[in-house]
Amino acid sequence: MKSIITTAVVALSSLVLLTEAHISFRYPCPRLGPYAECPQPNDSQWDLVDYDVQSPLGTHDQITDPICKHSFSFAGVRPVFTAGQTIQAKMDVNVNHNGGSCQWALSYDNGSNWVVIQDQFQNCLASAPADSTYTLPIKIPANAPTGNNVVLNWIWNNNEGNRELYSSCADIVIQGTSGGSLSGVVPLYANYGPSSPYIPEKAVSGGNWGQAYFAARKNITITVPAQKIKRQIVPLN
Ligand SMILES: *[C@@H]1O[C@H](CO)[C@@H](O)[C@H](O)[C@H]1NC(C)=O
Ligand SMILES: *[C@@H]1O[C@H](CO)[C@@H](O)[C@H](O)[C@H]1NC(C)=O
Ligand SMILES: *[C@@H]1O[C@H](CO)[C@@H](O)[C@H](O)[C@H]1NC(C)=O
């Protein structure tokens, strides 16, 4: 009897683990993700592969992972995108939580400063089927400066379920004008630890999706030093 209960508990907890996966980038490749088409670990990095790369960074109660989830990618070829280009990004969707609000941001300094380049409020990913690869376009601003070490960050607050924050980062190269600046707003990190802004469940809050917090994001201008694209395989981080 005892062993039957133990088996049931083990089965239940693996179910919980499975349902904890939600959404991440699949293309461009998320840092340390488990995807065969992405940069792979070297012989001493296999234990760093994140098989739970779709899970949130935490809830409004507790932060479990830093922004981006991971601070580096495995060595490999970074995709080169052109300023003004629309990337047909692929999201690895497990469950969509009835959508939510997405922000996309760029960092040219390894995550110290972020500039939002695109928003999709309220309905972002709402029509993404469960267990699918879902295409979500991202437009790189036409005036984005050239950068060999650019981080593209997808940030998401879900409409339903635990009050969570998601973030998935890809290391990319941008070909634009060499040296310049980029202006926008600083991303909102809501539902990310007790001191962060709280966005309630949209469906049970009369439709409050955190609009005031998004509207209050601060402006930022970042300046990027002149540089040439290095067209080789780069262990960037
Ligand atoms: C794997 O890559 C890491 C990070 O670049 C490096 O520190 C380590 O020495 C490499 N290990 C092997 C076995 O190549
Ligand atoms: C932020 O930038 C926007 C658009 O450029 C501008 O309309 C707004 O006044 C700026 N806000 C502040 C507080 O400077
Ligand atoms: C980026 O920052 C992380 C820590 O957040 C650090 O481990 C990594 O070495 C940095 N990479 C570069 C290229 O500075």
PDB file of N, CA and C and ligand atoms in Angstrom, residues 31 66 70-72 109-112 149 235-237, ligand 3:
ATOM      1  N   ARG A  31      18.967  31.119 -24.800  1.00  0.00           N
ATOM      2  CA  ARG A  31      20.188  30.728 -24.082  1.00  0.00           C
ATOM      3  C   ARG A  31      20.017  29.366 -23.391  1.00  0.00           C
ATOM      4  N   PRO A  66      17.046  35.046 -12.870  1.00  0.00           N
ATOM      5  CA  PRO A  66      17.273  36.432 -13.306  1.00  0.00           C
ATOM      6  C   PRO A  66      16.593  36.705 -14.645  1.00  0.00           C
ATOM      7  N   HIS A  70      19.118  32.962 -18.199  1.00  0.00           N
ATOM      8  CA  HIS A  70      20.526  32.556 -18.212  1.00  0.00           C
ATOM      9  C   HIS A  70      21.377  33.717 -18.691  1.00  0.00           C
ATOM     10  N   SER A  71      22.653  33.728 -18.270  1.00  0.00           N
ATOM     11  CA  SER A  71      23.496  34.888 -18.573  1.00  0.00           C
ATOM     12  C   SER A  71      24.388  34.681 -19.796  1.00  0.00           C
ATOM     13  N   PHE A  72      24.328  33.515 -20.425  1.00  0.00           N
ATOM     14  CA  PHE A  72      25.172  33.287 -21.604  1.00  0.00           C
ATOM     15  C   PHE A  72      24.572  32.181 -22.463  1.00  0.00           C
ATOM     16  N   ASP A 109      24.648  45.876 -24.154  1.00  0.00           N
ATOM     17  CA  ASP A 109      25.687  45.831 -23.111  1.00  0.00           C
ATOM     18  C   ASP A 109      25.460  44.651 -22.165  1.00  0.00           C
ATOM     19  N   ASN A 110      25.109  43.518 -22.770  1.00  0.00           N
ATOM     20  CA  ASN A 110      25.022  42.277 -21.984  1.00  0.00           C
ATOM     21  C   ASN A 110      23.977  42.347 -20.873  1.00  0.00           C
ATOM     22  N   GLY A 111      22.892  43.059 -21.148  1.00  0.00           N
ATOM     23  CA  GLY A 111      21.779  43.024 -20.204  1.00  0.00           C
ATOM     24  C   GLY A 111      21.788  44.107 -19.145  1.00  0.00           C
ATOM     25  N   SER A 112      22.747  45.049 -19.201  1.00  0.00           N
ATOM     26  CA  SER A 112      22.719  46.135 -18.209  1.00  0.00           C
ATOM     27  C   SER A 112      21.618  47.138 -18.520  1.00  0.00           C
ATOM     28  N   ASN A 149      27.258  41.904 -30.218  1.00  0.00           N
ATOM     29  CA  ASN A 149      26.809  41.255 -28.979  1.00  0.00           C
ATOM     30  C   ASN A 149      25.486  41.862 -28.553  1.00  0.00           C
ATOM     31  N   PRO A 235      32.015  32.585 -30.031  1.00  0.00           N
ATOM     32  CA  PRO A 235      31.633  32.262 -28.643  1.00  0.00           C
ATOM     33  C   PRO A 235      31.462  33.587 -27.915  1.00  0.00           C
ATOM     34  N   LEU A 236      30.326  34.260 -28.155  1.00  0.00           N
ATOM     35  CA  LEU A 236      30.212  35.664 -27.771  1.00  0.00           C
ATOM     36  C   LEU A 236      30.298  35.876 -26.273  1.00  0.00           C
ATOM     37  N   ASN A 237      29.649  35.037 -25.513  1.00  0.00           N
ATOM     38  CA  ASN A 237      29.652  35.288 -24.071  1.00  0.00           C
ATOM     39  C   ASN A 237      30.489  34.281 -23.308  1.00  0.00           C
TER      40      ASN A 237
HETATM   41  C1  LIG B   3      27.521  38.886 -19.361  1.00  0.00           C
HETATM   42  O1  LIG B   3      27.092  38.919 -18.024  1.00  0.00           O
HETATM   43  C2  LIG B   3      27.192  37.675 -17.348  1.00  0.00           C
HETATM   44  C3  LIG B   3      26.673  37.857 -15.947  1.00  0.00           C
HETATM   45  O2  LIG B   3      25.409  38.401 -15.969  1.00  0.00           O
HETATM   46  C4  LIG B   3      28.614  37.191 -17.347  1.00  0.00           C
HETATM   47  O3  LIG B   3      28.657  35.904 -16.790  1.00  0.00           O
HETATM   48  C5  LIG B   3      29.137  37.152 -18.775  1.00  0.00           C
HETATM   49  O4  LIG B   3      30.501  36.816 -18.784  1.00  0.00           O
HETATM   50  C6  LIG B   3      28.962  38.493 -19.440  1.00  0.00           C
HETATM   51  N1  LIG B   3      29.394  38.401 -20.824  1.00  0.00           N
HETATM   52  C7  LIG B   3      30.077  39.356 -21.436  1.00  0.00           C
HETATM   53  C8  LIG B   3      30.394  39.146 -22.885  1.00  0.00           C
HETATM   54  O5  LIG B   3      30.430  40.363 -20.857  1.00  0.00           O
END
